Coordinates of C-alpha atoms in Angstrom, one line a residue:
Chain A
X1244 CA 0.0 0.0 0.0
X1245 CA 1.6 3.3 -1.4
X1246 CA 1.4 6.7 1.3
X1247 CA -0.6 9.3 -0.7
X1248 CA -1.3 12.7 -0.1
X1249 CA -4.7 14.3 -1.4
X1250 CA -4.5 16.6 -4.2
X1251 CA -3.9 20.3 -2.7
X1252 CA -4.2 23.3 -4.8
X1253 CA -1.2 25.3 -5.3
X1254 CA -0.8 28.8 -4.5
X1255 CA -2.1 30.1 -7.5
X1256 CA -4.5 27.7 -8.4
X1257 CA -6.0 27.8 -4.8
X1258 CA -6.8 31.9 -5.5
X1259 CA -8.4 30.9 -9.0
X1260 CA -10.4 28.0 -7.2
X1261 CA -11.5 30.5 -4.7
X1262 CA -12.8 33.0 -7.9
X1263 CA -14.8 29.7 -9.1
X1264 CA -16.5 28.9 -5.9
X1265 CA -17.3 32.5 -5.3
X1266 CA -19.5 32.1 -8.8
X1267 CA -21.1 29.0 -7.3
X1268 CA -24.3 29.8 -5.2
X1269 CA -26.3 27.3 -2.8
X1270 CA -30.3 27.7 -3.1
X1271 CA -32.3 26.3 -0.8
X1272 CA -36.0 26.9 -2.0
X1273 CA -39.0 26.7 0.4
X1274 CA -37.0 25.6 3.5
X1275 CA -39.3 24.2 6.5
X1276 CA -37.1 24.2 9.8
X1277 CA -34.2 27.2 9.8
X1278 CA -31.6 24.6 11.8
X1279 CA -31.9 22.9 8.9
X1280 CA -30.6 26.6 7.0
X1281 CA -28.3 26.7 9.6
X1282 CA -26.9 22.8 9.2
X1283 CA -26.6 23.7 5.5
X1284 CA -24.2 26.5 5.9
X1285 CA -22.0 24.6 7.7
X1286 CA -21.8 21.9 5.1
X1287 CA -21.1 24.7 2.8
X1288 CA -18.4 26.0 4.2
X1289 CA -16.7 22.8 5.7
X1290 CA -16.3 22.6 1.9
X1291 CA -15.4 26.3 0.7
X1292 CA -18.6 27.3 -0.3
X1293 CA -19.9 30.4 0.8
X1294 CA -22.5 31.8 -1.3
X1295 CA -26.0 30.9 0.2
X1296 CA -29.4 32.4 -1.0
X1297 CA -32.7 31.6 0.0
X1298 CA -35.9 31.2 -2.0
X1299 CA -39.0 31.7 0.5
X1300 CA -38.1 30.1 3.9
X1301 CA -41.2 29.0 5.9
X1302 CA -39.1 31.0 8.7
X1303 CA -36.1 33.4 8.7
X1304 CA -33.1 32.2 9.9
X1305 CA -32.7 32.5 13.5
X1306 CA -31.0 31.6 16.6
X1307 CA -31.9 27.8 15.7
X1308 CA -30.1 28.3 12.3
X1309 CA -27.4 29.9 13.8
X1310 CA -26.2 27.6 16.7
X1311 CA -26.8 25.0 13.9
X1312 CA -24.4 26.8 11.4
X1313 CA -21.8 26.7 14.2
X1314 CA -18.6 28.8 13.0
X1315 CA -19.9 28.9 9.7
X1316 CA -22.5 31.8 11.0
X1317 CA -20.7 34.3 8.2
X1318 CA -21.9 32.4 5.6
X1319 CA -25.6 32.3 7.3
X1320 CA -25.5 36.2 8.4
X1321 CA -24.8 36.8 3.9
X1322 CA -27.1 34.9 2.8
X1323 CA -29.0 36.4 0.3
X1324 CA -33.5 36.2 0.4
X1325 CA -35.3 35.9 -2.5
X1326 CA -39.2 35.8 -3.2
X1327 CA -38.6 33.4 -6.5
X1328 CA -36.6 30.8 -8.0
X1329 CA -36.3 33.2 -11.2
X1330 CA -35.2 35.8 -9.0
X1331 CA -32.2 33.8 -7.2
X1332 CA -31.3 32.7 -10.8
X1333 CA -31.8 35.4 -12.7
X1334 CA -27.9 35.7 -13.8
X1335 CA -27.2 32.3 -13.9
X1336 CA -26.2 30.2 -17.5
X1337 CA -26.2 27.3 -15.5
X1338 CA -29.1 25.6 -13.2
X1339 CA -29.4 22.8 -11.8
X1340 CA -32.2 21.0 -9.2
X1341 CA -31.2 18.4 -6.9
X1342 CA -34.5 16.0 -6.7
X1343 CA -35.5 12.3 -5.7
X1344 CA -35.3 10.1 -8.7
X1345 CA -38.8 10.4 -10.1
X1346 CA -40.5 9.2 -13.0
X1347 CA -42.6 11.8 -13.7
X1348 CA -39.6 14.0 -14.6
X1349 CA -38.4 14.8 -18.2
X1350 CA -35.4 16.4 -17.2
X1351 CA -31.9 14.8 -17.9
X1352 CA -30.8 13.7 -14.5
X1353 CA -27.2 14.4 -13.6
X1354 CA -24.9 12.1 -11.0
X1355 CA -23.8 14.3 -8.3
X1356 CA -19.9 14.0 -9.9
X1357 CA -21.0 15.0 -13.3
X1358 CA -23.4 17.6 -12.0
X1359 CA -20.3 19.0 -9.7
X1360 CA -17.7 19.1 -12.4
X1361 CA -20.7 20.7 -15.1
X1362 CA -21.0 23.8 -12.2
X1363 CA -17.1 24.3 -11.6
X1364 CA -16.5 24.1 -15.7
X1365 CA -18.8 26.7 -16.4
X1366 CA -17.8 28.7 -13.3
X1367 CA -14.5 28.2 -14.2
X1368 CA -15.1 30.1 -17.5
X1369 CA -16.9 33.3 -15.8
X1370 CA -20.5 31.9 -15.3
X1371 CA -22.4 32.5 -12.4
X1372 CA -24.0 28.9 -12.1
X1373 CA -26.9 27.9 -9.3
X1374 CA -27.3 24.4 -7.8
X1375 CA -31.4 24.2 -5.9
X1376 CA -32.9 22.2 -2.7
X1377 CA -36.1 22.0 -2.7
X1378 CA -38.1 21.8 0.7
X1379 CA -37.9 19.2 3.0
X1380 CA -40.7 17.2 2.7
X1381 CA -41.7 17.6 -0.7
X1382 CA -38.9 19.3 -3.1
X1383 CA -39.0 21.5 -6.0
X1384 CA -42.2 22.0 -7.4
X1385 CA -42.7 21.1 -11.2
X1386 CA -42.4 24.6 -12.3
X1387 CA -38.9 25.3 -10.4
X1388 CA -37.8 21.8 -12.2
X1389 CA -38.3 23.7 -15.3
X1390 CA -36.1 26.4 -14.6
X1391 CA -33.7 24.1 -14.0
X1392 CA -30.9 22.9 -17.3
X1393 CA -31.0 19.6 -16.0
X1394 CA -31.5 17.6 -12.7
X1395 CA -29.2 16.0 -10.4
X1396 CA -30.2 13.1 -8.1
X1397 CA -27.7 11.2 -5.6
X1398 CA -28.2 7.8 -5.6
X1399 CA -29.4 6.7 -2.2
X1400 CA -30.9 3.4 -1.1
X1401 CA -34.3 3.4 -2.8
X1402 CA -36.0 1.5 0.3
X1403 CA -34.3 4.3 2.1
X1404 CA -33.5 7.2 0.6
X1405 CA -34.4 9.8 3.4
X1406 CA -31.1 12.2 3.4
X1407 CA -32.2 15.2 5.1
X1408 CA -31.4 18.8 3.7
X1409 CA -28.0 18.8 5.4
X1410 CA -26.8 15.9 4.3
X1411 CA -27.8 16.4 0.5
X1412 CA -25.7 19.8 1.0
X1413 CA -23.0 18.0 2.3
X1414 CA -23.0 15.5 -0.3
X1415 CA -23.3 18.1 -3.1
X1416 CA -20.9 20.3 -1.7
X1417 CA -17.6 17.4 -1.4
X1418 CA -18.1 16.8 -5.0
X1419 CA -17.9 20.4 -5.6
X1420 CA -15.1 21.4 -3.6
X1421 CA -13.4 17.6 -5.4
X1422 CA -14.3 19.7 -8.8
X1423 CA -12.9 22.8 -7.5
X1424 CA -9.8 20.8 -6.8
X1425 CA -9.1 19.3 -9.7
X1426 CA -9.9 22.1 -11.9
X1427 CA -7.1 23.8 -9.9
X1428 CA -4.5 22.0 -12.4
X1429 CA -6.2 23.5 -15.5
X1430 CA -9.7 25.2 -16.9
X1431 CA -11.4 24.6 -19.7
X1432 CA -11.2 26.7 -22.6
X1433 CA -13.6 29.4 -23.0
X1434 CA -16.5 29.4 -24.6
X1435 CA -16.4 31.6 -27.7
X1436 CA -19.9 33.4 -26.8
X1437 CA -21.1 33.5 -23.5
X1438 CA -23.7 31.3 -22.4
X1439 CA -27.2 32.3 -22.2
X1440 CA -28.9 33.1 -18.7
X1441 CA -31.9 32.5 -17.1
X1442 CA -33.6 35.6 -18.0
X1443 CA -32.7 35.5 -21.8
X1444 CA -34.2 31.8 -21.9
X1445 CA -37.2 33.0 -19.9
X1446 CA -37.9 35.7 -22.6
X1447 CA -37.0 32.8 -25.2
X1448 CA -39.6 30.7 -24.0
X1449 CA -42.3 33.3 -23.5
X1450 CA -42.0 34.4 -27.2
X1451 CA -42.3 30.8 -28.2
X1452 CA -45.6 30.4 -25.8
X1453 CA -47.0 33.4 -28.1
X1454 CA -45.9 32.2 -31.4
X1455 CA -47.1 28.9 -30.9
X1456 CA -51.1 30.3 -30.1
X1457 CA -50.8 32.3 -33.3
X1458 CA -49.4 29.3 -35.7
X1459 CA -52.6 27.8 -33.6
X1460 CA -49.8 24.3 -32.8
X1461 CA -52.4 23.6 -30.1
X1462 CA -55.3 22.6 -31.8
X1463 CA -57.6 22.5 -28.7
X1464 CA -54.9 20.4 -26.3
X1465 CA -53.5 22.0 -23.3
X1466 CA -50.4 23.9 -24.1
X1467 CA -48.6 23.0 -21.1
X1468 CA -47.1 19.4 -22.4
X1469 CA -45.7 21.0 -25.6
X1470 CA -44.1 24.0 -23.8
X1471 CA -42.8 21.7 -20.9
X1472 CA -40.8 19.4 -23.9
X1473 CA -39.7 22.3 -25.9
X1474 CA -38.6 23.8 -22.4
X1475 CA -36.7 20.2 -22.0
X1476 CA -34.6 20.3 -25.5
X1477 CA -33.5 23.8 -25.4
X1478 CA -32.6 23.6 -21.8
X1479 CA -30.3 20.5 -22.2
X1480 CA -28.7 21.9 -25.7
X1481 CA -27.0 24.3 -22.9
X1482 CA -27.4 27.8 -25.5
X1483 CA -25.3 30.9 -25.7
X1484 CA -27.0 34.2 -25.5
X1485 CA -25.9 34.3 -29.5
X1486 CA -27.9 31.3 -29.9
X1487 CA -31.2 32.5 -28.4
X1488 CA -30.6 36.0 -30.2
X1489 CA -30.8 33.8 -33.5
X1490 CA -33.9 31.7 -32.5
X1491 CA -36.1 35.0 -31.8
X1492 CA -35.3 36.5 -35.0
X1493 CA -37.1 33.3 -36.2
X1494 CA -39.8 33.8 -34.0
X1495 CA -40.0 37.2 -34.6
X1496 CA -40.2 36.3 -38.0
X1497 CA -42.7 34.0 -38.1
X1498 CA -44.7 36.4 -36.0
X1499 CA -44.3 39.0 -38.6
X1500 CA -45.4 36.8 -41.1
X1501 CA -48.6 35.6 -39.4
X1502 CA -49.5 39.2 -38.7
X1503 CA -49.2 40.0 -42.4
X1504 CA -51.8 37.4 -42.9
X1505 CA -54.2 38.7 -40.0
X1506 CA -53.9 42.2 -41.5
X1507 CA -54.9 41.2 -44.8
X1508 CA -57.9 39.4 -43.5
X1509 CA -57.4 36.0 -44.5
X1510 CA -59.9 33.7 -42.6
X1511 CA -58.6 30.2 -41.1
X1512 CA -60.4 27.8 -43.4
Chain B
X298 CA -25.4 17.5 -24.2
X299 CA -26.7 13.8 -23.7
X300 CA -29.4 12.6 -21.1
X301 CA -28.2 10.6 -18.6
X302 CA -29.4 8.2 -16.2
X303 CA -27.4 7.2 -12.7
X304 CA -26.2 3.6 -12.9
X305 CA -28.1 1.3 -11.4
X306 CA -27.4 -2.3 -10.6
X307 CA -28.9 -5.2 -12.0
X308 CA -31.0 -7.9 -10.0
X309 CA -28.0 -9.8 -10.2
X310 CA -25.5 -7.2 -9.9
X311 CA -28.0 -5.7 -7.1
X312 CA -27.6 -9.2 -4.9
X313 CA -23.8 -9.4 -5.3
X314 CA -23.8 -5.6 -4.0
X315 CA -26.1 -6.5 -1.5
X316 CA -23.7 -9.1 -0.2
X317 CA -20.6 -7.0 -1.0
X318 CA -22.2 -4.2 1.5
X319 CA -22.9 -6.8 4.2
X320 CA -18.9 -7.2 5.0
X321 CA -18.4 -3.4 5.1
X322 CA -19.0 -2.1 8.5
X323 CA -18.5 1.4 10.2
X324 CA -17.1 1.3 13.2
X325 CA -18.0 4.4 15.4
X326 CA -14.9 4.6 18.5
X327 CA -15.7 6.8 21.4
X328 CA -18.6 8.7 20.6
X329 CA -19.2 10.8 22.7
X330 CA -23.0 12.6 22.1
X331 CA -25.9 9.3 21.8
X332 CA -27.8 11.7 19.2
X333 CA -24.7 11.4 16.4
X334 CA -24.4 7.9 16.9
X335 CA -28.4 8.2 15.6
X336 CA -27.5 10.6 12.7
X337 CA -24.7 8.6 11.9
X338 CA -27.3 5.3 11.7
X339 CA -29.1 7.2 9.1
X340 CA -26.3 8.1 7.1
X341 CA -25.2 4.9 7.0
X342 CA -28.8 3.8 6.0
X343 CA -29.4 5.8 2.9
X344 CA -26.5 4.5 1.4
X345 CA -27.0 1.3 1.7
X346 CA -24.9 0.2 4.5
X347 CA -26.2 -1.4 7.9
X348 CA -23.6 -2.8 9.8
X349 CA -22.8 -0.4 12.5
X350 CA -20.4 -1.1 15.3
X351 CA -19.6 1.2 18.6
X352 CA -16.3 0.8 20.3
X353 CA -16.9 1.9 23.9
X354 CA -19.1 5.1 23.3
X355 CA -19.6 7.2 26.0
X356 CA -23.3 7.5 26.2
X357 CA -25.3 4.1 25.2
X358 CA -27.6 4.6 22.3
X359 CA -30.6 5.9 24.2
X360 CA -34.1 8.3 22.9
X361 CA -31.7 10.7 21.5
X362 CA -30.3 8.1 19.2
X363 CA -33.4 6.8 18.4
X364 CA -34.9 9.7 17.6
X365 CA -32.1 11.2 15.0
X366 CA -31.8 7.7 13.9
X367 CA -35.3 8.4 12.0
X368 CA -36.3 5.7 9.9
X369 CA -32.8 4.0 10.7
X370 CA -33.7 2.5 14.1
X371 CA -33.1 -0.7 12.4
X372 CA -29.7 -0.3 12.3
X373 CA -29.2 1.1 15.1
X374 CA -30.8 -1.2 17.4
X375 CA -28.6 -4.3 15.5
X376 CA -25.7 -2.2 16.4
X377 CA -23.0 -4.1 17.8
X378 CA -21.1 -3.0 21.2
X379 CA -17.1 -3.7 21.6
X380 CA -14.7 -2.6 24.4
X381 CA -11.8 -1.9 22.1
X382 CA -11.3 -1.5 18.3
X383 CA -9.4 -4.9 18.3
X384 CA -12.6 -6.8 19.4
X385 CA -14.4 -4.7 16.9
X386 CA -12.5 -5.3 13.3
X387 CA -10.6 -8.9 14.6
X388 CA -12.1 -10.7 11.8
X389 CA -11.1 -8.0 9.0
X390 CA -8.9 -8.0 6.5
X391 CA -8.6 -4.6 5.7
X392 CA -9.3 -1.4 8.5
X393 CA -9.7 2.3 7.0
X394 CA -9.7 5.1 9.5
X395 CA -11.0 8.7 9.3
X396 CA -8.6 11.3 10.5
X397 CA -8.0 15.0 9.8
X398 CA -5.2 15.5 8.2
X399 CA -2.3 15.5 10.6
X400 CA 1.9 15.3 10.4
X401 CA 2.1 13.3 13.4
X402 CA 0.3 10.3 11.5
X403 CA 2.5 8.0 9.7
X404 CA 0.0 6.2 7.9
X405 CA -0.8 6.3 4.4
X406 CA -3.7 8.9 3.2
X407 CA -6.5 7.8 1.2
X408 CA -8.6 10.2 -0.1
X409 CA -12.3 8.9 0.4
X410 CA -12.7 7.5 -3.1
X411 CA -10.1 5.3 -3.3
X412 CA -10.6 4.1 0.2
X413 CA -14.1 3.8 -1.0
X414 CA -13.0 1.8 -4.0
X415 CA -10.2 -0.1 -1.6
X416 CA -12.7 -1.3 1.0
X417 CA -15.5 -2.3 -1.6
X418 CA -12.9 -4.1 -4.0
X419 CA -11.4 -6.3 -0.5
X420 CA -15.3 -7.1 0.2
X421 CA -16.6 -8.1 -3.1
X422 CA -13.4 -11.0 -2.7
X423 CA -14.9 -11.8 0.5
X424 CA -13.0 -10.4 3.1
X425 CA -14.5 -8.4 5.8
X426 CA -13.9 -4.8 5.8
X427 CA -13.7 -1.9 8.6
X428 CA -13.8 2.1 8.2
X429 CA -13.2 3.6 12.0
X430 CA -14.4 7.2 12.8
X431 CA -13.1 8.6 16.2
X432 CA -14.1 11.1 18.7
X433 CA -16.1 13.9 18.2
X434 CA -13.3 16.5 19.1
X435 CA -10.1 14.2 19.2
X436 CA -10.9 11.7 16.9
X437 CA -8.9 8.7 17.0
X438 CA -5.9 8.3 19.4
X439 CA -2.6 6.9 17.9
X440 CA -2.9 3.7 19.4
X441 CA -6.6 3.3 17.4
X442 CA -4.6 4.6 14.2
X443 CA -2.1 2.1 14.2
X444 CA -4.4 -0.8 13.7
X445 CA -5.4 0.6 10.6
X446 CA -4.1 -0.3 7.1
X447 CA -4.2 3.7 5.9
X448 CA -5.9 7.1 7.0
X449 CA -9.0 8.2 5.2
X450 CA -8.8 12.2 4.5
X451 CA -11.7 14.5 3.8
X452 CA -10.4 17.3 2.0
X453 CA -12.3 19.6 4.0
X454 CA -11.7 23.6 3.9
X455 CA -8.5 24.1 5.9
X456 CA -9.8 27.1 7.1
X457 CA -13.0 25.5 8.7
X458 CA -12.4 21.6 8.5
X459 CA -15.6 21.0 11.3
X460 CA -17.6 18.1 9.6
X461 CA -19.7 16.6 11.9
X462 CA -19.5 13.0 12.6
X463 CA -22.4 12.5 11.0
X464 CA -21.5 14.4 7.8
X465 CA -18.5 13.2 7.8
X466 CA -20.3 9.0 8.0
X467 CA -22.5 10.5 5.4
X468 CA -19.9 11.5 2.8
X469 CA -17.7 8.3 2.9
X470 CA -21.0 6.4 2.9
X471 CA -21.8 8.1 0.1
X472 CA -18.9 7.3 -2.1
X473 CA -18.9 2.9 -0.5
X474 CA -22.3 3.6 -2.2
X475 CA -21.0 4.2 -5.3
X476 CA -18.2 2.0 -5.1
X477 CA -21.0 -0.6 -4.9
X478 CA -22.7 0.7 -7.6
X479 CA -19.9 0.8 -9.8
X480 CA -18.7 -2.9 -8.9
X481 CA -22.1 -4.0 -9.8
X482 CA -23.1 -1.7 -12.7
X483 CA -24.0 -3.7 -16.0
X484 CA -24.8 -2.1 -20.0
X485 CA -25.9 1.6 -19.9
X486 CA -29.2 2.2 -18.9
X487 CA -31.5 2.7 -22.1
X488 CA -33.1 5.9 -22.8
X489 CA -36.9 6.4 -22.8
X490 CA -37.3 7.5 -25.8
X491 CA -35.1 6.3 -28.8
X492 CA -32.7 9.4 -30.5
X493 CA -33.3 10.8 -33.8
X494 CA -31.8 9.1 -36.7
X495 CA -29.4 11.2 -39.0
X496 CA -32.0 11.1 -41.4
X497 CA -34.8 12.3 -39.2
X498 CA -32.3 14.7 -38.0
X499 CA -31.8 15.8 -41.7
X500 CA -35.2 15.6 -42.6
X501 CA -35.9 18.2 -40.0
X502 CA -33.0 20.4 -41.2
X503 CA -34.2 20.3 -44.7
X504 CA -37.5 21.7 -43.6
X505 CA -36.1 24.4 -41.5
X506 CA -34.2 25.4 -43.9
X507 CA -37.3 25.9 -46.5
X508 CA -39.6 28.0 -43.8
X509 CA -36.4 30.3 -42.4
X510 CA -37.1 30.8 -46.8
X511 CA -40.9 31.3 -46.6
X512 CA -40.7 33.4 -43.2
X513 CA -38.0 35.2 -45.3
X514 CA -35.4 35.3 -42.3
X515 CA -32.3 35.4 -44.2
X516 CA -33.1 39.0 -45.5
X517 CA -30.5 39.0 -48.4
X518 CA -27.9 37.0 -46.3
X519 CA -26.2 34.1 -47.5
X520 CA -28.4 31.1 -46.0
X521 CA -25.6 29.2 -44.9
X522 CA -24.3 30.5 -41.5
X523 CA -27.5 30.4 -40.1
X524 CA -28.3 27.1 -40.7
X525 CA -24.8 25.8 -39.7
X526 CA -26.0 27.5 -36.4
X527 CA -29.0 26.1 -36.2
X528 CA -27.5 22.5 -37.2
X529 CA -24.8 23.2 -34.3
X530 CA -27.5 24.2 -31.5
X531 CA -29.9 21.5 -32.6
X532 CA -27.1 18.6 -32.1
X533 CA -26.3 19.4 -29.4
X534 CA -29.1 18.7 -28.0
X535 CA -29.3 15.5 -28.8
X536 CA -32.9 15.4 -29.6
X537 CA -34.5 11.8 -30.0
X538 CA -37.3 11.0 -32.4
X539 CA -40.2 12.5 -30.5
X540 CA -38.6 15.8 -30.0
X541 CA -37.6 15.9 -33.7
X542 CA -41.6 15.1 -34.6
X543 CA -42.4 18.4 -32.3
X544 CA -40.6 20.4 -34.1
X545 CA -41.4 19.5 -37.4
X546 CA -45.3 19.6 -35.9
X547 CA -44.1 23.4 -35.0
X548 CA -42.6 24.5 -38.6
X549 CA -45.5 22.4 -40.6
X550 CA -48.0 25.2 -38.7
X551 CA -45.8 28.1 -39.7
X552 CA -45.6 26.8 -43.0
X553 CA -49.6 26.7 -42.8
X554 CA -49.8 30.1 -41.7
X555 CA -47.8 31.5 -44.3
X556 CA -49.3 29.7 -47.3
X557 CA -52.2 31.0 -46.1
X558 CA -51.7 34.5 -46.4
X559 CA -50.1 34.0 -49.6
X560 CA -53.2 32.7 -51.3
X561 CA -54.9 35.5 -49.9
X562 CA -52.6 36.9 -51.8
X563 CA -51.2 39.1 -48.9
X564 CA -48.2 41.2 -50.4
X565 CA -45.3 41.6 -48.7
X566 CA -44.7 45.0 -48.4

């Protein structure tokens, strides 16, 4: 059996590593019990990450979340609070929702390793990237899952698969600080155009909603299913803000062209 | 991009895990608070592991335990008692233990992956397999530490290293999970819904690139670019045949739309 030491950034790579975590934030939607806000930041920070926002806790953080966040009370006390998902993500190019294997999701689910090294890649490269926990008993809602590029899921025992908050945390943040480590040795190369964020998709995906009433691609059925897949694809083809910029001028296009046709008055059948 | 699904076992390669898991058991020396020898239960649990052993804890398991035990009381309560660690891994063949990372210790360091993959490769053969966590605030004394084959190193923040026992169960638990996942995986899991084929993928280029014509988006431009954009985007999602029928449902109603207001004979200008 050989002595090993772990892999330790070096000087240099330890201050860029630091630059990626910073673009790394911790979202906790919905929380129930503040220890359990308090339990997270310490698993944060037990593994460098400090960057903690808060999507509609049940209760504030208080002086249960704080003895619970024991010396990691810094990263509690700048925690940022946010009324929505889209708010706490708004910047983001990257998103991703840590769930309970479920059927009923579409998404592309992510291992916790990939997930990790997808966050510190695109962190790596400048991108502010976002990694959600839903609420204790229940998760993220459908709607939060669909703000989300892809979904990550660790694979616990499925006759016992109970990890509470904390633990996911602490589980999600040792494969990140593992990323962080190994991406000390080099980054990727940089994307040539930046990647798209949140709110540029949102404003994708609203302008599709309208085109697709006016091209009447409903036909009567609920438009939900349709935009929920189209929100799928586009999501996992990971798009740069070029990208979108190109898709609108279709849409825009196609908008123009349908309104040319209500102008002149030309009935549907 | 590509959808991914987590590994998981087969029936068979499920069983031989299941029996592989049975020879791994955490030993817990000295604990000193009942309730983490609980949390620790449950850590244990969602990973798959049940064989828990305490070397002379301070505190016998009592409510406490029980109650952060949660679902995990199962464990717990088959929880084996020793006086020293001697009594307690005896019968093993290899013996990991937890430390923090310390000078003094001439051991070998494992990080907790390839202890992970260390332990679960020496149990799948059949030998029986220890990982020792120490004391709360001391951890494991040097006499414990010399029993053991190697140290096992979280590579904790060295500014704030505090993992709680329980984290600290929960994260090498984690990765013996996915050692065991790993030794047992089989063929990839298969997708839900097949991929497109290069020619549906084609066949839905081709008609793209006749409505970005009818909706006149090129405006004079050279076709080309955009399309290779579009091409470029649209791989990389790495749509399968349902998404590709979508979006051909989507540009067969555009290209509706437009016919129609051309034989209303709608001008363009």
């Amino acid at each position: 059996m050989t002595t090993h030491s772990n892999p330790e950034p070096t000087a240099s790579g330890a201050s860029a590593a630091a630059a990626t975590a910073a673009r790394i934030r911790i979202v906790l939607v919905g929380t129930q019990h503040p220890g359990n806000i308090g339990s997270a930041a310490r698993a944060m920070k037990t593994m460098g990450l400090d960057r903690l926002v808060l999507v509609a806790p049940e209760v504030a953080p208080n002086r249960e979340s704080e003895a619970l966040a024991a010396g990691a009370d810094d990263v509690l006390a700048a925690a940022r609070t946010c009324a929505t998902v889209a708010e706490a993500v708004s910047d983001c190019t990257l998103v991703l929702g840590c769930t309970a294997r479920s059927r009923r999701i579409a998404l592309g689910q992510l291992a916790p390793r990939e997930a990790a090294s997808r966050l510190v890649a695109r962190a790596g490269t400048g991108g502010e990237v976002a990694l959600l926990f839903g609420r204790e008993r229940t998760g993220l809602d459908n709607e939060e899952l669909q703000q989300c590029h892809a979904a990550v899921h660790i694979p616990a025992n499925p006759d016992y698969s109970s990890l509470n908050l904390a633990a996911a945390v602490q589980v999600l943040s040792y494969e990140l600080r593992l990323a962080l480590l190994d991406a000390g040795a080099g980054a990727e190369p940089a994307r040539v155009d930046p990647p798209a964020s949140h709110a540029e998709l949102e404003g994708f995906f609203g302008q599709l909603g309208e085109v697709l009433e006016q091209i009447d691609f409903h036909k009567g059925r609920s438009p939900e299913s349709a935009l929920r897949k189209f929100r799928r694809l586009f999501l996992r083809a990971d798009l740069d803000a070029r990208e979108v910029r190109l898709l609108r001028g279709v849409l825009a296009d196609v908008e123009r062209s349908v309104r040319l046709a209500g102008a002149d008055g030309a009935g549907q059948g």
